[in-house]
mmCIF file with all atom_site columns, C-alpha atoms in Angstrom:
data_model
loop_
_atom_site.group_PDB
_atom_site.id
_atom_site.type_symbol
_atom_site.label_atom_id
_atom_site.label_alt_id
_atom_site.label_comp_id
_atom_site.label_asym_id
_atom_site.label_entity_id
_atom_site.label_seq_id
_atom_site.pdbx_PDB_ins_code
_atom_site.Cartn_x
_atom_site.Cartn_y
_atom_site.Cartn_z
_atom_site.occupancy
_atom_site.B_iso_or_equiv
_atom_site.pdbx_formal_charge
_atom_site.auth_seq_id
_atom_site.auth_comp_id
_atom_site.auth_asym_id
_atom_site.auth_atom_id
_atom_site.pdbx_PDB_model_num
ATOM 1   C CA . GLY Z 1 1   ? 0.292  -8.637  10.875  1.00 59.00 ? 1   GLY Z CA 1
ATOM 2   C CA . GLN Z 1 2   ? 1.075  -11.487 8.484   1.00 68.00 ? 2   GLN Z CA 1
ATOM 3   C CA . GLN Z 1 3   ? 3.636  -13.987 9.807   1.00 81.00 ? 3   GLN Z CA 1
ATOM 4   C CA . VAL Z 1 4   ? 5.759  -16.076 7.488   1.00 89.00 ? 4   VAL Z CA 1
ATOM 5   C CA . MET Z 1 5   ? 8.189  -18.728 8.353   1.00 94.00 ? 5   MET Z CA 1
ATOM 6   C CA . GLN Z 1 6   ? 10.744 -19.951 5.704   1.00 96.00 ? 6   GLN Z CA 1
ATOM 7   C CA . ILE Z 1 7   ? 12.880 -23.073 6.342   1.00 97.00 ? 7   ILE Z CA 1
ATOM 8   C CA . PRO Z 1 8   ? 15.594 -24.152 6.369   1.00 97.00 ? 8   PRO Z CA 1
ATOM 9   C CA . GLN Z 1 9   ? 17.804 -20.904 6.866   1.00 95.00 ? 9   GLN Z CA 1
ATOM 10  C CA . TYR Z 1 10  ? 20.814 -22.587 5.147   1.00 96.00 ? 10  TYR Z CA 1
ATOM 11  C CA . GLN Z 1 11  ? 21.235 -25.799 3.105   1.00 97.00 ? 11  GLN Z CA 1
ATOM 12  C CA . HIS Z 1 12  ? 24.447 -27.245 1.944   1.00 98.00 ? 12  HIS Z CA 1
ATOM 13  C CA . VAL Z 1 13  ? 24.257 -29.812 -0.903  1.00 98.00 ? 13  VAL Z CA 1
ATOM 14  C CA . GLN Z 1 14  ? 26.644 -31.574 -3.144  1.00 98.00 ? 14  GLN Z CA 1
ATOM 15  C CA . GLU Z 1 15  ? 26.168 -30.827 -6.846  1.00 98.00 ? 15  GLU Z CA 1
ATOM 16  C CA . GLY Z 1 16  ? 23.638 -33.174 -8.237  1.00 98.00 ? 16  GLY Z CA 1
ATOM 17  C CA . GLU Z 1 17  ? 21.623 -33.529 -5.088  1.00 98.00 ? 17  GLU Z CA 1
ATOM 18  C CA . ASP Z 1 18  ? 18.035 -32.138 -4.671  1.00 98.00 ? 18  ASP Z CA 1
ATOM 19  C CA . PHE Z 1 19  ? 17.060 -29.062 -2.627  1.00 98.00 ? 19  PHE Z CA 1
ATOM 20  C CA . THR Z 1 20  ? 13.755 -27.949 -1.158  1.00 98.00 ? 20  THR Z CA 1
ATOM 21  C CA . THR Z 1 21  ? 12.761 -24.808 0.782   1.00 98.00 ? 21  THR Z CA 1
ATOM 22  C CA . TYR Z 1 22  ? 9.438  -24.376 2.421   1.00 98.00 ? 22  TYR Z CA 1
ATOM 23  C CA . CYS Z 1 23  ? 7.346  -21.328 3.291   1.00 97.00 ? 23  CYS Z CA 1
ATOM 24  C CA . ASN Z 1 24  ? 4.564  -21.322 5.792   1.00 96.00 ? 24  ASN Z CA 1
ATOM 25  C CA . SER Z 1 25  ? 2.058  -18.572 6.571   1.00 92.00 ? 25  SER Z CA 1
ATOM 26  C CA . SER Z 1 26  ? -0.287 -18.004 9.647   1.00 87.00 ? 26  SER Z CA 1
ATOM 27  C CA . THR Z 1 27  ? -3.002 -16.789 7.386   1.00 88.00 ? 27  THR Z CA 1
ATOM 28  C CA . THR Z 1 28  ? -4.650 -17.673 4.070   1.00 90.00 ? 28  THR Z CA 1
ATOM 29  C CA . LEU Z 1 29  ? -2.859 -16.120 1.133   1.00 88.00 ? 29  LEU Z CA 1
ATOM 30  C CA . SER Z 1 30  ? -3.982 -14.327 -1.995  1.00 88.00 ? 30  SER Z CA 1
ATOM 31  C CA . ASN Z 1 31  ? -0.841 -15.301 -3.777  1.00 90.00 ? 31  ASN Z CA 1
ATOM 32  C CA . ILE Z 1 32  ? 2.782  -16.267 -3.162  1.00 93.00 ? 32  ILE Z CA 1
ATOM 33  C CA . GLN Z 1 33  ? 5.815  -15.239 -5.179  1.00 94.00 ? 33  GLN Z CA 1
ATOM 34  C CA . TRP Z 1 34  ? 9.363  -16.676 -5.188  1.00 97.00 ? 34  TRP Z CA 1
ATOM 35  C CA . TYR Z 1 35  ? 12.601 -14.758 -5.796  1.00 97.00 ? 35  TYR Z CA 1
ATOM 36  C CA . LYS Z 1 36  ? 16.235 -15.605 -6.048  1.00 98.00 ? 36  LYS Z CA 1
ATOM 37  C CA . GLN Z 1 37  ? 19.051 -13.539 -4.977  1.00 97.00 ? 37  GLN Z CA 1
ATOM 38  C CA . ARG Z 1 38  ? 22.621 -14.314 -6.078  1.00 97.00 ? 38  ARG Z CA 1
ATOM 39  C CA . PRO Z 1 39  ? 25.443 -13.356 -3.647  1.00 94.00 ? 39  PRO Z CA 1
ATOM 40  C CA . GLY Z 1 40  ? 26.023 -9.489  -3.888  1.00 94.00 ? 40  GLY Z CA 1
ATOM 41  C CA . GLY Z 1 41  ? 23.026 -9.022  -6.118  1.00 96.00 ? 41  GLY Z CA 1
ATOM 42  C CA . HIS Z 1 42  ? 19.321 -8.080  -5.889  1.00 97.00 ? 42  HIS Z CA 1
ATOM 43  C CA . PRO Z 1 43  ? 16.284 -10.190 -5.720  1.00 97.00 ? 43  PRO Z CA 1
ATOM 44  C CA . VAL Z 1 44  ? 14.942 -11.441 -9.046  1.00 97.00 ? 44  VAL Z CA 1
ATOM 45  C CA . PHE Z 1 45  ? 11.341 -12.740 -9.499  1.00 96.00 ? 45  PHE Z CA 1
ATOM 46  C CA . LEU Z 1 46  ? 11.015 -16.341 -10.324 1.00 97.00 ? 46  LEU Z CA 1
ATOM 47  C CA . ILE Z 1 47  ? 7.189  -17.219 -10.296 1.00 96.00 ? 47  ILE Z CA 1
ATOM 48  C CA . GLN Z 1 48  ? 3.892  -16.351 -8.801  1.00 94.00 ? 48  GLN Z CA 1
ATOM 49  C CA . LEU Z 1 49  ? 1.414  -18.985 -7.593  1.00 95.00 ? 49  LEU Z CA 1
ATOM 50  C CA . VAL Z 1 50  ? -2.195 -18.008 -7.185  1.00 93.00 ? 50  VAL Z CA 1
ATOM 51  C CA . LYS Z 1 51  ? -4.511 -21.075 -7.208  1.00 95.00 ? 51  LYS Z CA 1
ATOM 52  C CA . SER Z 1 52  ? -4.927 -23.527 -4.429  1.00 96.00 ? 52  SER Z CA 1
ATOM 53  C CA . GLY Z 1 53  ? -2.846 -26.772 -5.056  1.00 97.00 ? 53  GLY Z CA 1
ATOM 54  C CA . GLU Z 1 54  ? -1.075 -25.100 -8.052  1.00 97.00 ? 54  GLU Z CA 1
ATOM 55  C CA . VAL Z 1 55  ? 2.088  -26.722 -9.308  1.00 98.00 ? 55  VAL Z CA 1
ATOM 56  C CA . LYS Z 1 56  ? 4.383  -24.946 -11.763 1.00 98.00 ? 56  LYS Z CA 1
ATOM 57  C CA . LYS Z 1 57  ? 7.765  -26.076 -13.267 1.00 98.00 ? 57  LYS Z CA 1
ATOM 58  C CA . GLN Z 1 58  ? 10.625 -24.066 -14.584 1.00 97.00 ? 58  GLN Z CA 1
ATOM 59  C CA . LYS Z 1 59  ? 13.216 -26.572 -15.971 1.00 97.00 ? 59  LYS Z CA 1
ATOM 60  C CA . ARG Z 1 60  ? 14.632 -28.076 -12.815 1.00 98.00 ? 60  ARG Z CA 1
ATOM 61  C CA . LEU Z 1 61  ? 12.569 -25.986 -10.446 1.00 98.00 ? 61  LEU Z CA 1
ATOM 62  C CA . THR Z 1 62  ? 9.135  -27.147 -9.125  1.00 98.00 ? 62  THR Z CA 1
ATOM 63  C CA . PHE Z 1 63  ? 6.914  -24.700 -7.301  1.00 98.00 ? 63  PHE Z CA 1
ATOM 64  C CA . GLN Z 1 64  ? 3.906  -25.809 -5.277  1.00 98.00 ? 64  GLN Z CA 1
ATOM 65  C CA . PHE Z 1 65  ? 1.098  -23.950 -3.461  1.00 97.00 ? 65  PHE Z CA 1
ATOM 66  C CA . GLY Z 1 66  ? -0.683 -25.729 -0.710  1.00 96.00 ? 66  GLY Z CA 1
ATOM 67  C CA . GLU Z 1 67  ? -4.288 -26.649 -0.868  1.00 95.00 ? 67  GLU Z CA 1
ATOM 68  C CA . ALA Z 1 68  ? -5.295 -24.412 1.992   1.00 95.00 ? 68  ALA Z CA 1
ATOM 69  C CA . LYS Z 1 69  ? -3.087 -21.593 0.384   1.00 93.00 ? 69  LYS Z CA 1
ATOM 70  C CA . LYS Z 1 70  ? -1.170 -21.298 3.664   1.00 93.00 ? 70  LYS Z CA 1
ATOM 71  C CA . ASN Z 1 71  ? 2.166  -22.870 2.466   1.00 95.00 ? 71  ASN Z CA 1
ATOM 72  C CA . SER Z 1 72  ? 4.384  -23.284 -0.552  1.00 97.00 ? 72  SER Z CA 1
ATOM 73  C CA . SER Z 1 73  ? 7.513  -25.031 -1.531  1.00 98.00 ? 73  SER Z CA 1
ATOM 74  C CA . LEU Z 1 74  ? 10.369 -24.707 -4.041  1.00 98.00 ? 74  LEU Z CA 1
ATOM 75  C CA . HIS Z 1 75  ? 12.142 -27.866 -5.103  1.00 98.00 ? 75  HIS Z CA 1
ATOM 76  C CA . ILE Z 1 76  ? 15.353 -27.923 -7.249  1.00 98.00 ? 76  ILE Z CA 1
ATOM 77  C CA . THR Z 1 77  ? 16.182 -31.272 -8.885  1.00 98.00 ? 77  THR Z CA 1
ATOM 78  C CA . ALA Z 1 78  ? 19.876 -32.099 -9.441  1.00 98.00 ? 78  ALA Z CA 1
ATOM 79  C CA . THR Z 1 79  ? 21.311 -28.877 -8.181  1.00 98.00 ? 79  THR Z CA 1
ATOM 80  C CA . GLN Z 1 80  ? 24.017 -27.057 -10.195 1.00 98.00 ? 80  GLN Z CA 1
ATOM 81  C CA . THR Z 1 81  ? 26.595 -24.463 -9.088  1.00 97.00 ? 81  THR Z CA 1
ATOM 82  C CA . THR Z 1 82  ? 24.581 -21.819 -10.796 1.00 97.00 ? 82  THR Z CA 1
ATOM 83  C CA . ASP Z 1 83  ? 21.683 -22.448 -8.387  1.00 98.00 ? 83  ASP Z CA 1
ATOM 84  C CA . VAL Z 1 84  ? 23.781 -20.890 -5.629  1.00 98.00 ? 84  VAL Z CA 1
ATOM 85  C CA . GLY Z 1 85  ? 22.006 -17.983 -3.881  1.00 97.00 ? 85  GLY Z CA 1
ATOM 86  C CA . THR Z 1 86  ? 19.175 -17.091 -1.430  1.00 97.00 ? 86  THR Z CA 1
ATOM 87  C CA . TYR Z 1 87  ? 15.626 -17.998 -2.288  1.00 98.00 ? 87  TYR Z CA 1
ATOM 88  C CA . PHE Z 1 88  ? 12.903 -15.914 -0.829  1.00 97.00 ? 88  PHE Z CA 1
ATOM 89  C CA . CYS Z 1 89  ? 9.151  -16.392 -0.703  1.00 96.00 ? 89  CYS Z CA 1
ATOM 90  C CA . ALA Z 1 90  ? 6.936  -13.295 -0.618  1.00 93.00 ? 90  ALA Z CA 1
ATOM 91  C CA . LEU Z 1 91  ? 3.486  -13.680 0.732   1.00 88.00 ? 91  LEU Z CA 1
ATOM 92  C CA . SER Z 1 92  ? 0.511  -11.491 -0.056  1.00 78.00 ? 92  SER Z CA 1
ATOM 93  C CA . GLY Z 1 93  ? -2.653 -11.554 2.041   1.00 68.00 ? 93  GLY Z CA 1
ATOM 94  C CA . GLY Z 1 94  ? -5.739 -9.359  1.907   1.00 62.00 ? 94  GLY Z CA 1
ATOM 95  C CA . SER Z 1 95  ? -3.703 -6.076  2.208   1.00 66.00 ? 95  SER Z CA 1
ATOM 96  C CA . TYR Z 1 96  ? -1.872 -6.873  -0.977  1.00 61.00 ? 96  TYR Z CA 1
ATOM 97  C CA . ILE Z 1 97  ? 1.366  -5.684  0.626   1.00 78.00 ? 97  ILE Z CA 1
ATOM 98  C CA . PRO Z 1 98  ? 4.004  -8.472  0.352   1.00 83.00 ? 98  PRO Z CA 1
ATOM 99  C CA . THR Z 1 99  ? 5.785  -9.898  3.389   1.00 89.00 ? 99  THR Z CA 1
ATOM 100 C CA . PHE Z 1 100 ? 9.120  -11.614 2.661   1.00 92.00 ? 100 PHE Z CA 1
ATOM 101 C CA . GLY Z 1 101 ? 10.402 -14.697 4.399   1.00 93.00 ? 101 GLY Z CA 1
ATOM 102 C CA . ARG Z 1 102 ? 13.841 -14.581 5.773   1.00 94.00 ? 102 ARG Z CA 1
ATOM 103 C CA . GLY Z 1 103 ? 15.124 -16.643 2.788   1.00 95.00 ? 103 GLY Z CA 1
ATOM 104 C CA . THR Z 1 104 ? 16.941 -20.046 2.342   1.00 97.00 ? 104 THR Z CA 1
ATOM 105 C CA . SER Z 1 105 ? 20.638 -19.729 1.424   1.00 97.00 ? 105 SER Z CA 1
ATOM 106 C CA . LEU Z 1 106 ? 21.659 -22.623 -0.926  1.00 98.00 ? 106 LEU Z CA 1
ATOM 107 C CA . ILE Z 1 107 ? 25.321 -23.622 -0.999  1.00 98.00 ? 107 ILE Z CA 1
ATOM 108 C CA . VAL Z 1 108 ? 26.264 -26.071 -3.730  1.00 98.00 ? 108 VAL Z CA 1
ATOM 109 C CA . HIS Z 1 109 ? 29.591 -27.954 -3.362  1.00 96.00 ? 109 HIS Z CA 1
ATOM 110 C CA . PRO Z 1 110 ? 31.152 -29.150 -6.606  1.00 92.00 ? 110 PRO Z CA 1
ATOM 111 C CA . ASN D 2 1   ? 14.755 0.126   -20.622 1.00 75.00 ? 1   ASN D CA 1
ATOM 112 C CA . ALA D 2 2   ? 16.883 0.713   -17.487 1.00 84.00 ? 2   ALA D CA 1
ATOM 113 C CA . GLY D 2 3   ? 14.260 -0.970  -15.095 1.00 95.00 ? 3   GLY D CA 1
ATOM 114 C CA . VAL D 2 4   ? 14.765 0.221   -11.604 1.00 98.00 ? 4   VAL D CA 1
ATOM 115 C CA . THR D 2 5   ? 17.692 2.431   -10.855 1.00 98.00 ? 5   THR D CA 1
ATOM 116 C CA . GLN D 2 6   ? 19.177 3.475   -7.544  1.00 98.00 ? 6   GLN D CA 1
ATOM 117 C CA . THR D 2 7   ? 21.729 6.092   -6.430  1.00 97.00 ? 7   THR D CA 1
ATOM 118 C CA . PRO D 2 8   ? 24.225 5.988   -4.919  1.00 97.00 ? 8   PRO D CA 1
ATOM 119 C CA . LYS D 2 9   ? 25.553 2.407   -4.982  1.00 97.00 ? 9   LYS D CA 1
ATOM 120 C CA . PHE D 2 10  ? 27.639 2.856   -1.820  1.00 97.00 ? 10  PHE D CA 1
ATOM 121 C CA . GLN D 2 11  ? 27.690 5.432   0.943   1.00 97.00 ? 11  GLN D CA 1
ATOM 122 C CA . VAL D 2 12  ? 29.411 6.005   4.196   1.00 98.00 ? 12  VAL D CA 1
ATOM 123 C CA . LEU D 2 13  ? 27.914 8.349   6.731   1.00 98.00 ? 13  LEU D CA 1
ATOM 124 C CA . LYS D 2 14  ? 28.756 9.593   10.222  1.00 98.00 ? 14  LYS D CA 1
ATOM 125 C CA . THR D 2 15  ? 26.271 9.240   12.975  1.00 98.00 ? 15  THR D CA 1
ATOM 126 C CA . GLY D 2 16  ? 23.886 12.242  12.734  1.00 98.00 ? 16  GLY D CA 1
ATOM 127 C CA . GLN D 2 17  ? 24.376 13.008  9.148   1.00 98.00 ? 17  GLN D CA 1
ATOM 128 C CA . SER D 2 18  ? 21.473 12.941  6.663   1.00 97.00 ? 18  SER D CA 1
ATOM 129 C CA . MET D 2 19  ? 21.110 11.630  3.145   1.00 97.00 ? 19  MET D CA 1
ATOM 130 C CA . THR D 2 20  ? 18.540 10.785  0.441   1.00 98.00 ? 20  THR D CA 1
ATOM 131 C CA . LEU D 2 21  ? 18.585 7.614   -1.422  1.00 98.00 ? 21  LEU D CA 1
ATOM 132 C CA . GLN D 2 22  ? 17.133 7.967   -4.904  1.00 98.00 ? 22  GLN D CA 1
ATOM 133 C CA . CYS D 2 23  ? 15.096 5.526   -6.890  1.00 98.00 ? 23  CYS D CA 1
ATOM 134 C CA . ALA D 2 24  ? 13.457 5.713   -10.352 1.00 98.00 ? 24  ALA D CA 1
ATOM 135 C CA . GLN D 2 25  ? 11.709 3.196   -12.586 1.00 98.00 ? 25  GLN D CA 1
ATOM 136 C CA . ASP D 2 26  ? 10.860 3.497   -16.227 1.00 96.00 ? 26  ASP D CA 1
ATOM 137 C CA . MET D 2 27  ? 8.286  0.733   -16.516 1.00 96.00 ? 27  MET D CA 1
ATOM 138 C CA . ASN D 2 28  ? 5.248  2.977   -15.719 1.00 95.00 ? 28  ASN D CA 1
ATOM 139 C CA . HIS D 2 29  ? 4.586  0.991   -12.610 1.00 95.00 ? 29  HIS D CA 1
ATOM 140 C CA . ASN D 2 30  ? 2.079  2.197   -10.106 1.00 93.00 ? 30  ASN D CA 1
ATOM 141 C CA . SER D 2 31  ? 3.555  0.960   -6.828  1.00 93.00 ? 31  SER D CA 1
ATOM 142 C CA . MET D 2 32  ? 7.059  1.415   -5.319  1.00 95.00 ? 32  MET D CA 1
ATOM 143 C CA . TYR D 2 33  ? 8.779  0.060   -2.173  1.00 95.00 ? 33  TYR D CA 1
ATOM 144 C CA . TRP D 2 34  ? 11.802 0.586   -0.005  1.00 97.00 ? 34  TRP D CA 1
ATOM 145 C CA . TYR D 2 35  ? 13.290 -2.461  1.806   1.00 97.00 ? 35  TYR D CA 1
ATOM 146 C CA . ARG D 2 36  ? 16.231 -2.901  3.965   1.00 98.00 ? 36  ARG D CA 1
ATOM 147 C CA . GLN D 2 37  ? 18.203 -6.176  4.000   1.00 97.00 ? 37  GLN D CA 1
ATOM 148 C CA . ASP D 2 38  ? 20.227 -7.246  7.036   1.00 94.00 ? 38  ASP D CA 1
ATOM 149 C CA . PRO D 2 39  ? 22.080 -10.643 7.356   1.00 86.00 ? 39  PRO D CA 1
ATOM 150 C CA . GLY D 2 40  ? 19.558 -13.383 8.225   1.00 80.00 ? 40  GLY D CA 1
ATOM 151 C CA . MET D 2 41  ? 16.573 -10.956 8.337   1.00 83.00 ? 41  MET D CA 1
ATOM 152 C CA . GLY D 2 42  ? 15.349 -11.124 4.794   1.00 88.00 ? 42  GLY D CA 1
ATOM 153 C CA . LEU D 2 43  ? 13.766 -8.013  3.308   1.00 94.00 ? 43  LEU D CA 1
ATOM 154 C CA . ARG D 2 44  ? 11.940 -5.786  5.574   1.00 94.00 ? 44  ARG D CA 1
ATOM 155 C CA . LEU D 2 45  ? 9.634  -3.132  4.217   1.00 94.00 ? 45  LEU D CA 1
ATOM 156 C CA . ILE D 2 46  ? 10.345 0.359   5.333   1.00 96.00 ? 46  ILE D CA 1
ATOM 157 C CA . TYR D 2 47  ? 7.744  2.404   3.300   1.00 96.00 ? 47  TYR D CA 1
ATOM 158 C CA . TYR D 2 48  ? 5.672  1.827   0.185   1.00 94.00 ? 48  TYR D CA 1
ATOM 159 C CA . SER D 2 49  ? 3.721  3.851   -2.290  1.00 94.00 ? 49  SER D CA 1
ATOM 160 C CA . ALA D 2 50  ? 0.739  1.946   -3.705  1.00 91.00 ? 50  ALA D CA 1
ATOM 161 C CA . SER D 2 51  ? 0.091  4.703   -6.222  1.00 91.00 ? 51  SER D CA 1
ATOM 162 C CA . GLU D 2 52  ? 1.403  8.182   -7.185  1.00 92.00 ? 52  GLU D CA 1
ATOM 163 C CA . GLY D 2 53  ? 0.312  10.708  -4.398  1.00 90.00 ? 53  GLY D CA 1
ATOM 164 C CA . THR D 2 54  ? 0.246  8.116   -1.520  1.00 93.00 ? 54  THR D CA 1
ATOM 165 C CA . THR D 2 55  ? 2.777  6.650   0.825   1.00 96.00 ? 55  THR D CA 1
ATOM 166 C CA . ASP D 2 56  ? 2.367  4.376   3.860   1.00 94.00 ? 56  ASP D CA 1
ATOM 167 C CA . LYS D 2 57  ? 4.529  2.925   6.544   1.00 94.00 ? 57  LYS D CA 1
ATOM 168 C CA . GLY D 2 58  ? 5.842  -0.678  6.357   1.00 92.00 ? 58  GLY D CA 1
ATOM 169 C CA . GLU D 2 59  ? 7.294  -2.785  9.079   1.00 91.00 ? 59  GLU D CA 1
ATOM 170 C CA . VAL D 2 60  ? 10.356 -0.767  10.073  1.00 95.00 ? 60  VAL D CA 1
ATOM 171 C CA . PRO D 2 61  ? 9.648  3.039   9.247   1.00 97.00 ? 61  PRO D CA 1
ATOM 172 C CA . ASN D 2 62  ? 11.293 4.609   12.262  1.00 97.00 ? 62  ASN D CA 1
ATOM 173 C CA . GLY D 2 63  ? 14.161 7.043   11.353  1.00 97.00 ? 63  GLY D CA 1
ATOM 174 C CA . TYR D 2 64  ? 13.095 7.188   7.646   1.00 98.00 ? 64  TYR D CA 1
ATOM 175 C CA . ASN D 2 65  ? 10.898 9.517   5.489   1.00 98.00 ? 65  ASN D CA 1
ATOM 176 C CA . VAL D 2 66  ? 9.914  8.988   1.930   1.00 98.00 ? 66  VAL D CA 1
ATOM 177 C CA . SER D 2 67  ? 8.664  11.086  -1.054  1.00 97.00 ? 67  SER D CA 1
ATOM 178 C CA . ARG D 2 68  ? 6.826  9.744   -4.107  1.00 96.00 ? 68  ARG D CA 1
ATOM 179 C CA . LEU D 2 69  ? 7.982  12.781  -6.358  1.00 90.00 ? 69  LEU D CA 1
ATOM 180 C CA . ASN D 2 70  ? 6.024  11.565  -9.379  1.00 95.00 ? 70  ASN D CA 1
ATOM 181 C CA . LYS D 2 71  ? 5.038  8.223   -10.828 1.00 96.00 ? 71  LYS D CA 1
ATOM 182 C CA . ARG D 2 72  ? 8.682  7.391   -11.703 1.00 97.00 ? 72  ARG D CA 1
ATOM 183 C CA . GLU D 2 73  ? 10.554 8.494   -8.633  1.00 98.00 ? 73  GLU D CA 1
ATOM 184 C CA . PHE D 2 74  ? 10.375 7.365   -4.976  1.00 98.00 ? 74  PHE D CA 1
ATOM 185 C CA . SER D 2 75  ? 13.124 8.702   -2.545  1.00 98.00 ? 75  SER D CA 1
ATOM 186 C CA . LEU D 2 76  ? 14.098 7.555   0.905   1.00 98.00 ? 76  LEU D CA 1
ATOM 187 C CA . ARG D 2 77  ? 15.497 10.052  3.429   1.00 98.00 ? 77  ARG D CA 1
ATOM 188 C CA . LEU D 2 78  ? 17.537 9.402   6.578   1.00 97.00 ? 78  LEU D CA 1
ATOM 189 C CA . GLU D 2 79  ? 17.298 12.645  8.595   1.00 94.00 ? 79  GLU D CA 1
ATOM 190 C CA . SER D 2 80  ? 19.821 11.736  11.291  1.00 97.00 ? 80  SER D CA 1
ATOM 191 C CA . ALA D 2 81  ? 21.734 8.560   10.506  1.00 97.00 ? 81  ALA D CA 1
ATOM 192 C CA . ALA D 2 82  ? 22.383 5.934   13.224  1.00 98.00 ? 82  ALA D CA 1
ATOM 193 C CA . PRO D 2 83  ? 24.745 2.930   13.160  1.00 97.00 ? 83  PRO D CA 1
ATOM 194 C CA . SER D 2 84  ? 21.484 0.688   13.399  1.00 97.00 ? 84  SER D CA 1
ATOM 195 C CA . GLN D 2 85  ? 20.619 1.915   9.869   1.00 98.00 ? 85  GLN D CA 1
ATOM 196 C CA . THR D 2 86  ? 23.752 0.289   8.391   1.00 98.00 ? 86  THR D CA 1
ATOM 197 C CA . SER D 2 87  ? 22.160 -1.987  5.784   1.00 98.00 ? 87  SER D CA 1
ATOM 198 C CA . VAL D 2 88  ? 21.581 -2.761  2.257   1.00 98.00 ? 88  VAL D CA 1
ATOM 199 C CA . TYR D 2 89  ? 18.624 -0.796  0.828   1.00 98.00 ? 89  TYR D CA 1
ATOM 200 C CA . PHE D 2 90  ? 16.587 -1.898  -2.054  1.00 98.00 ? 90  PHE D CA 1
ATOM 201 C CA . CYS D 2 91  ? 13.923 -0.092  -4.062  1.00 98.00 ? 91  CYS D CA 1
ATOM 202 C CA . ALA D 2 92  ? 11.329 -2.102  -5.984  1.00 96.00 ? 92  ALA D CA 1
ATOM 203 C CA . SER D 2 93  ? 8.410  -1.439  -8.135  1.00 95.00 ? 93  SER D CA 1
ATOM 204 C CA . THR D 2 94  ? 5.426  -3.319  -9.327  1.00 92.00 ? 94  THR D CA 1
ATOM 205 C CA . ARG D 2 95  ? 2.542  -2.678  -11.700 1.00 88.00 ? 95  ARG D CA 1
ATOM 206 C CA . ARG D 2 96  ? -0.080 -3.389  -9.017  1.00 81.00 ? 96  ARG D CA 1
ATOM 207 C CA . ALA D 2 97  ? 0.649  -3.636  -5.348  1.00 76.00 ? 97  ALA D CA 1
ATOM 208 C CA . GLY D 2 98  ? 0.727  -7.325  -4.150  1.00 72.00 ? 98  GLY D CA 1
ATOM 209 C CA . ARG D 2 99  ? -0.696 -8.699  -7.441  1.00 76.00 ? 99  ARG D CA 1
ATOM 210 C CA . ASN D 2 100 ? 2.322  -8.491  -9.718  1.00 82.00 ? 100 ASN D CA 1
ATOM 211 C CA . GLU D 2 101 ? 5.922  -9.294  -9.581  1.00 90.00 ? 101 GLU D CA 1
ATOM 212 C CA . GLN D 2 102 ? 8.351  -6.837  -8.014  1.00 94.00 ? 102 GLN D CA 1
ATOM 213 C CA . TYR D 2 103 ? 11.300 -5.517  -9.969  1.00 96.00 ? 103 TYR D CA 1
ATOM 214 C CA . PHE D 2 104 ? 14.389 -4.546  -7.743  1.00 98.00 ? 104 PHE D CA 1
ATOM 215 C CA . GLY D 2 105 ? 16.990 -2.031  -8.181  1.00 98.00 ? 105 GLY D CA 1
ATOM 216 C CA . PRO D 2 106 ? 20.714 -2.934  -7.671  1.00 98.00 ? 106 PRO D CA 1
ATOM 217 C CA . GLY D 2 107 ? 20.691 -1.705  -4.043  1.00 98.00 ? 107 GLY D CA 1
ATOM 218 C CA . THR D 2 108 ? 22.586 0.919   -2.015  1.00 98.00 ? 108 THR D CA 1
ATOM 219 C CA . ARG D 2 109 ? 25.080 -0.330  0.463   1.00 97.00 ? 109 ARG D CA 1
ATOM 220 C CA . LEU D 2 110 ? 25.021 2.136   3.412   1.00 98.00 ? 110 LEU D CA 1
ATOM 221 C CA . THR D 2 111 ? 27.510 2.144   6.482   1.00 97.00 ? 111 THR D CA 1
ATOM 222 C CA . VAL D 2 112 ? 26.859 4.541   9.343   1.00 98.00 ? 112 VAL D CA 1
ATOM 223 C CA . THR D 2 113 ? 29.906 4.911   11.589  1.00 97.00 ? 113 THR D CA 1
#
């Protein structure tokens, strides 16, 4: 089946520092989705990337899809305490059944 | 629009007891999913239903059964609960499997003693 690696597992930052999480697949992907889960909450969809080399921005968040469509990254500029949570990537290959990464937990220290 | 609803929110079972987790969506989505979430393990797919009338196993189906009752409802049954099934269970739905974003319910926190 589809393998996905998401790193790092945890990231502690001081408020105002940048943050990046990476997602890597063993196979070429149809698309990749990113979700955010606040502590005690449920995953909430952030964005979907479909095209090779695609870059999308949402305010301080930048999402990239690799040229080979096997990896992706989420970068947050100047983190705020509201960014705290776990960020998941979800990969879809040919079967269109998504596989979630294990997530990166972001802890922001004020 | 309630989105995806799940009941119950919390449940404690003894080993060997059975229960059904209920999920419903009001977005006219075709596909529905059941996940379990354990610390450090991300979201693991238990079962999914790509469309009404079909169900398929996911990554961790053992000990579970599902029913896609109609387009709106997708239930998850534990026939004989085990401590290893202590977890948070999320139901999700999407318009088309693997092509559109998933909408998640609030989750059910299940403890099996």
